[in-house]
PDB file of C-alpha atoms in Angstrom:
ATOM      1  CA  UNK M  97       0.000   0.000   0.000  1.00  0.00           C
ATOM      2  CA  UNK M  98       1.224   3.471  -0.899  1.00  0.00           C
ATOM      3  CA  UNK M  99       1.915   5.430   2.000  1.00  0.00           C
ATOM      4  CA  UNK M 100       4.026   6.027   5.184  1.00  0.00           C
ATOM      5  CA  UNK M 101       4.052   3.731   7.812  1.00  0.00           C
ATOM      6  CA  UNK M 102       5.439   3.824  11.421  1.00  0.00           C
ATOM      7  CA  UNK M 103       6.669   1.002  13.135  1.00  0.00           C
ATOM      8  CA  UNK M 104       6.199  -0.249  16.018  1.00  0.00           C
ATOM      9  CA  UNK M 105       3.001   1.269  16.861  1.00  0.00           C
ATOM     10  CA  UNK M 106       3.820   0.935  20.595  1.00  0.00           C
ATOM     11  CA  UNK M 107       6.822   0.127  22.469  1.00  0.00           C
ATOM     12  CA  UNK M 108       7.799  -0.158  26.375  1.00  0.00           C
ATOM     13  CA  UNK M 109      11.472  -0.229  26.976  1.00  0.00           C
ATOM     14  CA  UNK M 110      13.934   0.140  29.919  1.00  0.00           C
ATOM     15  CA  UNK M 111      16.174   3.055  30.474  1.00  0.00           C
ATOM     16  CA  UNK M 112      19.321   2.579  29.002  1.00  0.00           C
ATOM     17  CA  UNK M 113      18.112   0.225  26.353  1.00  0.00           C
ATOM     18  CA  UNK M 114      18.952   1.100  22.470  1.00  0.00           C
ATOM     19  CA  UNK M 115      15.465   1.165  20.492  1.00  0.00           C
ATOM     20  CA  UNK M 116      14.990   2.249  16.627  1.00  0.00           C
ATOM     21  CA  UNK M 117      11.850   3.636  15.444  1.00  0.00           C
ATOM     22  CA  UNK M 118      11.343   3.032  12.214  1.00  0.00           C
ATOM     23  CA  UNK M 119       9.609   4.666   9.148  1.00  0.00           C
ATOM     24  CA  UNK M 120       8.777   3.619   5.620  1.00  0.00           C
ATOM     25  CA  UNK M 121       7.119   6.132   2.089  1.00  0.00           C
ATOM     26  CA  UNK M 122       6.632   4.779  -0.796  1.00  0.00           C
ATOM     27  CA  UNK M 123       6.360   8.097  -2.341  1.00  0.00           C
ATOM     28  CA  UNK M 124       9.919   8.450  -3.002  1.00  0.00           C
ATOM     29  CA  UNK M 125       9.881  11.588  -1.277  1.00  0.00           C
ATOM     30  CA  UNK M 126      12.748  13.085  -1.224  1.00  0.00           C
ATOM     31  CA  UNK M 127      12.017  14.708   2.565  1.00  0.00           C
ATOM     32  CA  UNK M 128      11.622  12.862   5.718  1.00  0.00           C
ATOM     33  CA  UNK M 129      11.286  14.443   9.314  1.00  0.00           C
ATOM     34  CA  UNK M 130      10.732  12.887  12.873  1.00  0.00           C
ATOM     35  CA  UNK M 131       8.783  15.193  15.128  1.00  0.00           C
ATOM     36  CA  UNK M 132       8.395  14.137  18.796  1.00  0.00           C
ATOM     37  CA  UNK M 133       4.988  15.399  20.366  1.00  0.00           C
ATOM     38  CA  UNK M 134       4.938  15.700  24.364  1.00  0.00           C
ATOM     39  CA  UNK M 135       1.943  17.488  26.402  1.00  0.00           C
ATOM     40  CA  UNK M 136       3.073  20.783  27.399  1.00  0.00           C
ATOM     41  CA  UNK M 137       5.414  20.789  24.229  1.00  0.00           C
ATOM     42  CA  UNK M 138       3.657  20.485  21.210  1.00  0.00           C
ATOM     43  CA  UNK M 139       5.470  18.984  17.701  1.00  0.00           C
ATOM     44  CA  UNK M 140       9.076  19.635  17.963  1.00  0.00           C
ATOM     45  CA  UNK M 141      11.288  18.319  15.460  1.00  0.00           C
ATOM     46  CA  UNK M 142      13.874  16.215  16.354  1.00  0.00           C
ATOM     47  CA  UNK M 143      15.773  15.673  12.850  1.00  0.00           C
ATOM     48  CA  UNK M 144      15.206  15.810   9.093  1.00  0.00           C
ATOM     49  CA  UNK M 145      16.767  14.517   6.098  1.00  0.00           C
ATOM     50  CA  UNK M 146      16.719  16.273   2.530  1.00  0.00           C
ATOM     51  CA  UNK M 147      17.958  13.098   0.652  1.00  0.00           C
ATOM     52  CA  UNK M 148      19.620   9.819   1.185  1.00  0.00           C
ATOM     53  CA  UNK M 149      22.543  10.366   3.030  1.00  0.00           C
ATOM     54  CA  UNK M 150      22.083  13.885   4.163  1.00  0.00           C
ATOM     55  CA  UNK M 151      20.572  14.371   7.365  1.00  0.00           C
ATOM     56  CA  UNK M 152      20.429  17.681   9.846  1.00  0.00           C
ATOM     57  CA  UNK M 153      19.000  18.083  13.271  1.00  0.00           C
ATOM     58  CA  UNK M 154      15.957  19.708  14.714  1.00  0.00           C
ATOM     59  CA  UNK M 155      15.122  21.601  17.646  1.00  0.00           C
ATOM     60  CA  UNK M 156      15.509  18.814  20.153  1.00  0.00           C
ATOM     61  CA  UNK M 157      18.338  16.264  18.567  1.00  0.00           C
ATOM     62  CA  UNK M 158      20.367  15.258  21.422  1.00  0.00           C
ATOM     63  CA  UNK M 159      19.975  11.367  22.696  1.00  0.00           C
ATOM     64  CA  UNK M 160      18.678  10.772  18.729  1.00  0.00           C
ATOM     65  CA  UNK M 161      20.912   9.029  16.199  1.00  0.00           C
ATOM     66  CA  UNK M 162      19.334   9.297  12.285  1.00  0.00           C
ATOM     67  CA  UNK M 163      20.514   7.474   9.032  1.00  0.00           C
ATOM     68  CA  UNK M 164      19.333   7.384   5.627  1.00  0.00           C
ATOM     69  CA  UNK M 165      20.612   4.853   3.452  1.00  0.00           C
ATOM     70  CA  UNK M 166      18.239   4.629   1.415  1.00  0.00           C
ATOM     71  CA  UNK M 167      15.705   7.079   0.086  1.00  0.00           C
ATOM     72  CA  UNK M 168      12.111   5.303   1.235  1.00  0.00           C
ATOM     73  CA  UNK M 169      13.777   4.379   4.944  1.00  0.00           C
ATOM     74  CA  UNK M 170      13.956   6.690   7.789  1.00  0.00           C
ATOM     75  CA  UNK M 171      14.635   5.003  11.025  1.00  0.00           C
ATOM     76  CA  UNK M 172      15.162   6.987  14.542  1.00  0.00           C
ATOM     77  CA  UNK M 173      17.952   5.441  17.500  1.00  0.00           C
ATOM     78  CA  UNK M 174      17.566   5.787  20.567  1.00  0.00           C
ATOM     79  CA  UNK M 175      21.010   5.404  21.352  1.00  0.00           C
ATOM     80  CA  UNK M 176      20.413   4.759  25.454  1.00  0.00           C
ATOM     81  CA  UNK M 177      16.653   5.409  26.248  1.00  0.00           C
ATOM     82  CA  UNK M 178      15.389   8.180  28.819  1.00  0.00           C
ATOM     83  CA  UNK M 179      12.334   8.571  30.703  1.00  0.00           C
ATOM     84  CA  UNK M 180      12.306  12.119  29.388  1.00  0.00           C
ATOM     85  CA  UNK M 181      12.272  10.375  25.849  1.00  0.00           C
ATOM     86  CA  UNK M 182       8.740   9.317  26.673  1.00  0.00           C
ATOM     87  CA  UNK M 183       7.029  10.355  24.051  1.00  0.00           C
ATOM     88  CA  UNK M 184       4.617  10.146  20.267  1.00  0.00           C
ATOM     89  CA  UNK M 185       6.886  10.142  17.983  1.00  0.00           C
ATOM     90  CA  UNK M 186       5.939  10.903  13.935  1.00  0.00           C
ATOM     91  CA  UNK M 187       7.613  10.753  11.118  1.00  0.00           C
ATOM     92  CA  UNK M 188       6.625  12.867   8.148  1.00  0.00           C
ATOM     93  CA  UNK M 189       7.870  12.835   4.383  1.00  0.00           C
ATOM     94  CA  UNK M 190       7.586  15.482   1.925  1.00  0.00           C
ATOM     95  CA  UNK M 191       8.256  16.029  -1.905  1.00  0.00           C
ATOM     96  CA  UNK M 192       9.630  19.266  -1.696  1.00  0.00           C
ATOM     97  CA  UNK M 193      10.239  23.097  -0.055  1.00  0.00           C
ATOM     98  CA  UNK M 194       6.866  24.096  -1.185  1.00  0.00           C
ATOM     99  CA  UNK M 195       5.166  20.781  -0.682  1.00  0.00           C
ATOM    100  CA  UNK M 196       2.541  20.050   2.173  1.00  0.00           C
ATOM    101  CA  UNK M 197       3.734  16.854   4.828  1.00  0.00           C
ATOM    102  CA  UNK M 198       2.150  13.410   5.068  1.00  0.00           C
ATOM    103  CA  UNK M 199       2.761  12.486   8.741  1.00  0.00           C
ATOM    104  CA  UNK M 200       2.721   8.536   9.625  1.00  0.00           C
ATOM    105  CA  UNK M 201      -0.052   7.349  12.342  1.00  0.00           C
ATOM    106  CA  UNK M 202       3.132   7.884  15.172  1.00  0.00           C
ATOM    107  CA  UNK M 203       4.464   5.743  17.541  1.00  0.00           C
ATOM    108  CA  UNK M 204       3.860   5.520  21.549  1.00  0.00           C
ATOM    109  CA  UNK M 205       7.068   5.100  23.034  1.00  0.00           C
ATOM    110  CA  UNK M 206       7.338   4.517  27.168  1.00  0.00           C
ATOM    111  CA  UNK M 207      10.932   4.215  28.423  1.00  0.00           C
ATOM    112  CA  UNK M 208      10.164   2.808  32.404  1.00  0.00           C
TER     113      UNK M 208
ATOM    114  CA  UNK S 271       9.971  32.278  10.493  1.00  0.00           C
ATOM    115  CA  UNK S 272       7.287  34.372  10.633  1.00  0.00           C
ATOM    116  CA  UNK S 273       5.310  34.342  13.756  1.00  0.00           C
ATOM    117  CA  UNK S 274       2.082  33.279  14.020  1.00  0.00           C
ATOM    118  CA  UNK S 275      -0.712  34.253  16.339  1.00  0.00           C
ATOM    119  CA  UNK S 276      -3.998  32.073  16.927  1.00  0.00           C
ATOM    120  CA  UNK S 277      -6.959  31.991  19.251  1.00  0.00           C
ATOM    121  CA  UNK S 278      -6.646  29.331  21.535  1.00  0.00           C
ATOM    122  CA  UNK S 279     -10.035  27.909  20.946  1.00  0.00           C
ATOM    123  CA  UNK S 280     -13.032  28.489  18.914  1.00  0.00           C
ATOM    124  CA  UNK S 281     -16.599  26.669  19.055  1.00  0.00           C
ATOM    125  CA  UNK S 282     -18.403  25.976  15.821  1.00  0.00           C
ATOM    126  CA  UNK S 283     -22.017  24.452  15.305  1.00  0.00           C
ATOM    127  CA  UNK S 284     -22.253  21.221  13.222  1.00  0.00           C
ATOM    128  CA  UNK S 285     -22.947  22.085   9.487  1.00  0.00           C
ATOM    129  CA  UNK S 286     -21.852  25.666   9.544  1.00  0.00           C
ATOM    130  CA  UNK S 287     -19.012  27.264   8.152  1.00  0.00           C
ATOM    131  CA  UNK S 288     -15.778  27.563  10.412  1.00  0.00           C
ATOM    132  CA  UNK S 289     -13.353  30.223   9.674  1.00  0.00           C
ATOM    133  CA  UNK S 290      -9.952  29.679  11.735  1.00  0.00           C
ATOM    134  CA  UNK S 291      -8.262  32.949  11.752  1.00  0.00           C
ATOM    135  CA  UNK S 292      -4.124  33.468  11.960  1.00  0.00           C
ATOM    136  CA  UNK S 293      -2.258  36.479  11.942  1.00  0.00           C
ATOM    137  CA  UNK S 294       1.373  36.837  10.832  1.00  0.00           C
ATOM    138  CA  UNK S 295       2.091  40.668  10.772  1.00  0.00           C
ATOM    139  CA  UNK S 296       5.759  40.135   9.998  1.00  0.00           C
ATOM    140  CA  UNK S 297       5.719  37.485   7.034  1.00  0.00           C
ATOM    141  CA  UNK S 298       8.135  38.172   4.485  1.00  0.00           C
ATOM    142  CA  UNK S 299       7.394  37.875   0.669  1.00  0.00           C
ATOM    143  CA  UNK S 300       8.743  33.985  -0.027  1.00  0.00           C
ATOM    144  CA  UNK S 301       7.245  32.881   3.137  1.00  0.00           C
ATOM    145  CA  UNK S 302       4.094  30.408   2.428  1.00  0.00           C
ATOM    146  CA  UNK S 303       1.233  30.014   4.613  1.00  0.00           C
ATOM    147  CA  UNK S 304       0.460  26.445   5.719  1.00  0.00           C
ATOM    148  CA  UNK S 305      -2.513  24.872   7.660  1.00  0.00           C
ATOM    149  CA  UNK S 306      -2.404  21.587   9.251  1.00  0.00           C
ATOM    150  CA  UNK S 307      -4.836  19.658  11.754  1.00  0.00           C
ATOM    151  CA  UNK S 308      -4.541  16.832  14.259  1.00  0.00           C
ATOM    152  CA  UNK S 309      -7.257  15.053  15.307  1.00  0.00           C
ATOM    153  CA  UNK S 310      -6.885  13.302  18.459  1.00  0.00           C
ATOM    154  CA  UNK S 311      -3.864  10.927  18.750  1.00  0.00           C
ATOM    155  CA  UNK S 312      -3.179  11.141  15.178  1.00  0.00           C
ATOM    156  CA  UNK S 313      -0.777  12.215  13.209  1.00  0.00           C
ATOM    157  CA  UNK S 314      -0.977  15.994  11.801  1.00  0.00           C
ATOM    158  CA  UNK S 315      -2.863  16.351   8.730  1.00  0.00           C
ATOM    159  CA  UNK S 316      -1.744  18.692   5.979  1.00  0.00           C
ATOM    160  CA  UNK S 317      -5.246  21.170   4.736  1.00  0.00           C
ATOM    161  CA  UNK S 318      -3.792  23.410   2.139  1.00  0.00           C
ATOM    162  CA  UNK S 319      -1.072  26.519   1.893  1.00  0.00           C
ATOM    163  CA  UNK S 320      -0.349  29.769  -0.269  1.00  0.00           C
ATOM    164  CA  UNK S 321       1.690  32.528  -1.025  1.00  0.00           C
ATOM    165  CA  UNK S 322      -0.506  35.385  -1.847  1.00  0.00           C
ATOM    166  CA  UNK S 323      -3.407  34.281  -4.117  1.00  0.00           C
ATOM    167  CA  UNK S 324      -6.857  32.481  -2.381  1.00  0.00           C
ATOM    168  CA  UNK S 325      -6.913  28.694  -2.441  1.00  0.00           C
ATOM    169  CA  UNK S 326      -9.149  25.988  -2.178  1.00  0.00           C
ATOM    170  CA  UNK S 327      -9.255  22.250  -2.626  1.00  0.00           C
ATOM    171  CA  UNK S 328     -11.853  19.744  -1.298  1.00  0.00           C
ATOM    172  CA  UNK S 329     -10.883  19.697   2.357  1.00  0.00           C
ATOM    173  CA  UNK S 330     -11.170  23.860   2.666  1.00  0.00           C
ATOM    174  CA  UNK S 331     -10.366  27.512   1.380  1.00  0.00           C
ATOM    175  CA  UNK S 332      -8.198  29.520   2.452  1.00  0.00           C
ATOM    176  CA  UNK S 333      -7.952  33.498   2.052  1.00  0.00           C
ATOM    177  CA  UNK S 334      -5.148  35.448   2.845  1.00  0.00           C
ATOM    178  CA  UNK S 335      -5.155  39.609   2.993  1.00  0.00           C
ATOM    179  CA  UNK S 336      -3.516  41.974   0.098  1.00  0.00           C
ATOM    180  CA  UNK S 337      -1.322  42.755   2.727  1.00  0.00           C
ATOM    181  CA  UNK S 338      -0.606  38.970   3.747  1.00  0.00           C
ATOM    182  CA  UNK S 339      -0.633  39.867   7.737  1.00  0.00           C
ATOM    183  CA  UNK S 340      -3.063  37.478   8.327  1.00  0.00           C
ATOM    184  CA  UNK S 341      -5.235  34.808   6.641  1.00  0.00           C
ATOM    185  CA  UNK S 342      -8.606  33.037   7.457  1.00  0.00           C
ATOM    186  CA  UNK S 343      -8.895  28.655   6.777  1.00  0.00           C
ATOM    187  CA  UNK S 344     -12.589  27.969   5.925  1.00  0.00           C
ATOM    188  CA  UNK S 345     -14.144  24.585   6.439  1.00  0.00           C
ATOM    189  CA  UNK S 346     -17.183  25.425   4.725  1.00  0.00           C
ATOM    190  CA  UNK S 347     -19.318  22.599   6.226  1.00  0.00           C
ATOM    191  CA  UNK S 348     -17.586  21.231   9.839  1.00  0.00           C
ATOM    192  CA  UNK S 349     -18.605  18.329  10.664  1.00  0.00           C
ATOM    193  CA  UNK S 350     -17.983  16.423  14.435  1.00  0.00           C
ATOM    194  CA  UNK S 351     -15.167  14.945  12.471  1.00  0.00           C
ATOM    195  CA  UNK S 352     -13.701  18.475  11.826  1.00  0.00           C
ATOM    196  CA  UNK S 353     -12.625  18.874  15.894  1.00  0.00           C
ATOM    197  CA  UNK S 354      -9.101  18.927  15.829  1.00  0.00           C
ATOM    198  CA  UNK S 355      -6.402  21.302  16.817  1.00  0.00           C
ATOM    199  CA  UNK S 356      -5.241  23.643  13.779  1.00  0.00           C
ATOM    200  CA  UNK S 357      -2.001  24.615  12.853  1.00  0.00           C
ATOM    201  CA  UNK S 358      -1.300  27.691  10.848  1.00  0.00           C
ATOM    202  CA  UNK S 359       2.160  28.179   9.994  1.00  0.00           C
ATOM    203  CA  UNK S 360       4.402  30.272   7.989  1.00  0.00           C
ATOM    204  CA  UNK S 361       7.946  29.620   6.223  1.00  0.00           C
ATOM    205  CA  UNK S 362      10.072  30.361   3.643  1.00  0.00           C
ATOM    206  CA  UNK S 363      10.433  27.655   0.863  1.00  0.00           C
ATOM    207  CA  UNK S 364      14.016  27.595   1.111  1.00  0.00           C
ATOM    208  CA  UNK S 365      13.983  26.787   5.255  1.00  0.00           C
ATOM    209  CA  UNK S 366      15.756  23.583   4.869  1.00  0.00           C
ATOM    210  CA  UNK S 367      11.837  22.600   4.160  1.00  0.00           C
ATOM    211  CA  UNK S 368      11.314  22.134   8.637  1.00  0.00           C
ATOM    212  CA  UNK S 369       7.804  23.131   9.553  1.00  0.00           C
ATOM    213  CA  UNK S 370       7.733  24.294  13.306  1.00  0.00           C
ATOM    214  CA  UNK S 371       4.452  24.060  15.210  1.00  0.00           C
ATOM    215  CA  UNK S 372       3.037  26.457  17.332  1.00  0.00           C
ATOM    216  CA  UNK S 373       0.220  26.017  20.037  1.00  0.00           C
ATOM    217  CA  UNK S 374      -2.315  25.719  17.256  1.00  0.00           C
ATOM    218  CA  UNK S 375      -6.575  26.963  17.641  1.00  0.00           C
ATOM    219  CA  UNK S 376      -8.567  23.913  19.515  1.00  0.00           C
ATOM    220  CA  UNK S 377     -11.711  24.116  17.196  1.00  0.00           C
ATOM    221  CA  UNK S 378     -14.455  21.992  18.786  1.00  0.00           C
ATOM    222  CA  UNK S 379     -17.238  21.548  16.025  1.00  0.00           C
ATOM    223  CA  UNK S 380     -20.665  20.883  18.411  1.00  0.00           C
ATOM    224  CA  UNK S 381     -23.883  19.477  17.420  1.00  0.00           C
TER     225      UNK S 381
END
């Protein structure tokens, strides 16, 4: 199915713990973001990518790893998971400067 | 970016129009006006955008001033299904293409 997909849709970890979100378009957008949304906080992005291999952080990067090896595949690390890293987190792609976002469904993440 | 300045919340009855208003007195000329929704525990929605001319497509209109200071989204017909937090945002298209949220107008469509 065309689209962008988050996955997993929810996910309980311990603190300390590596964990990768990942997130899949089949748009071949060339854009993809990862927003973390927090009562209190609102969207803040965390990092975005313009194309494979080029990536540049957000407003809140640190504790977040990002690749992009290939153009469709966007995944988010966790490199050693907080409680403050309790969060939704979405991923978004887009075709372009001008172009609106398509935001996935998000996923829950609890670090206990 | 611009800044952007909404109410916090606005009530609209079920099958009339709802007109969102933002204001963005210090927009510059390349900066595009975006709206976006989020219904409860989903992800944001993209509604429409523009630069200086009126627009509408089958989710709403939107109108922005000769001036561009401020702009109105129209959901001509709101439905229960319209309630959603709205996003109005303003950028330029060459801002490494990062949309940042603001508080956003809780529009609570009643029947």
């Amino acid at each position: 199915d065309a689209g962008i997909t988050q996955s997993p849709r929810y996910k309980i970890t311990e603190t300390g713990r590596q964990v990768t979100l990942m997130c899949h378009q089949t748009w071949s957008h060339s854009y993809m973001f990862w927003y973390r949304q927090d009562l209190g906080h609102g969207l803040r992005l965390i990092y975005y990518s313009a194309a494979a291999d080029i990536t540049d952080k957000g407003e809140v990067p640190d504790g977040y790893v990002v690749s992009r090896s290939k153009t469709e595949n966007f995944p988010l690390t966790l490199e050693s998971a907080t409680r403050s890293q309790t969060s939704v987190y979405f991923c978004a792609s887009s075709a372009g400067p001008v172009y609106g976002y398509t935001f996935g469904s998000g996923t829950r993440l609890t670090v206990v | 970016d611009a800044k952007t300045t909404q109410p916090t919340s606005m009530d609209c009855a079920e099958g009339r129009a709802a007109n969102l208003p933002c204001n963005h007195s210090t927009i510059s000329g390349n900066e595009y006006v975006y709206w976006y929704r989020q219904i409860h525990s989903q992800g944001p929605q993209y509604i429409i955008h523009g630069l200086k001319n009126n627009e509408t497509n089958e989710m709403a209109s939107l109108i922005i001033t000769e001036d561009r200071k401020s702009s109105t989204l129209i959901l001509p017909h709101a439905t229960l299904r319209d309630t959603a937090v709205y996003y109005c945002i303003v950028r330029p298209p060459e801002y490494g293409n990062k949309l940042v949220f603001g508080a956003g107008t809780i529009l609570r469509v009643k029947s």
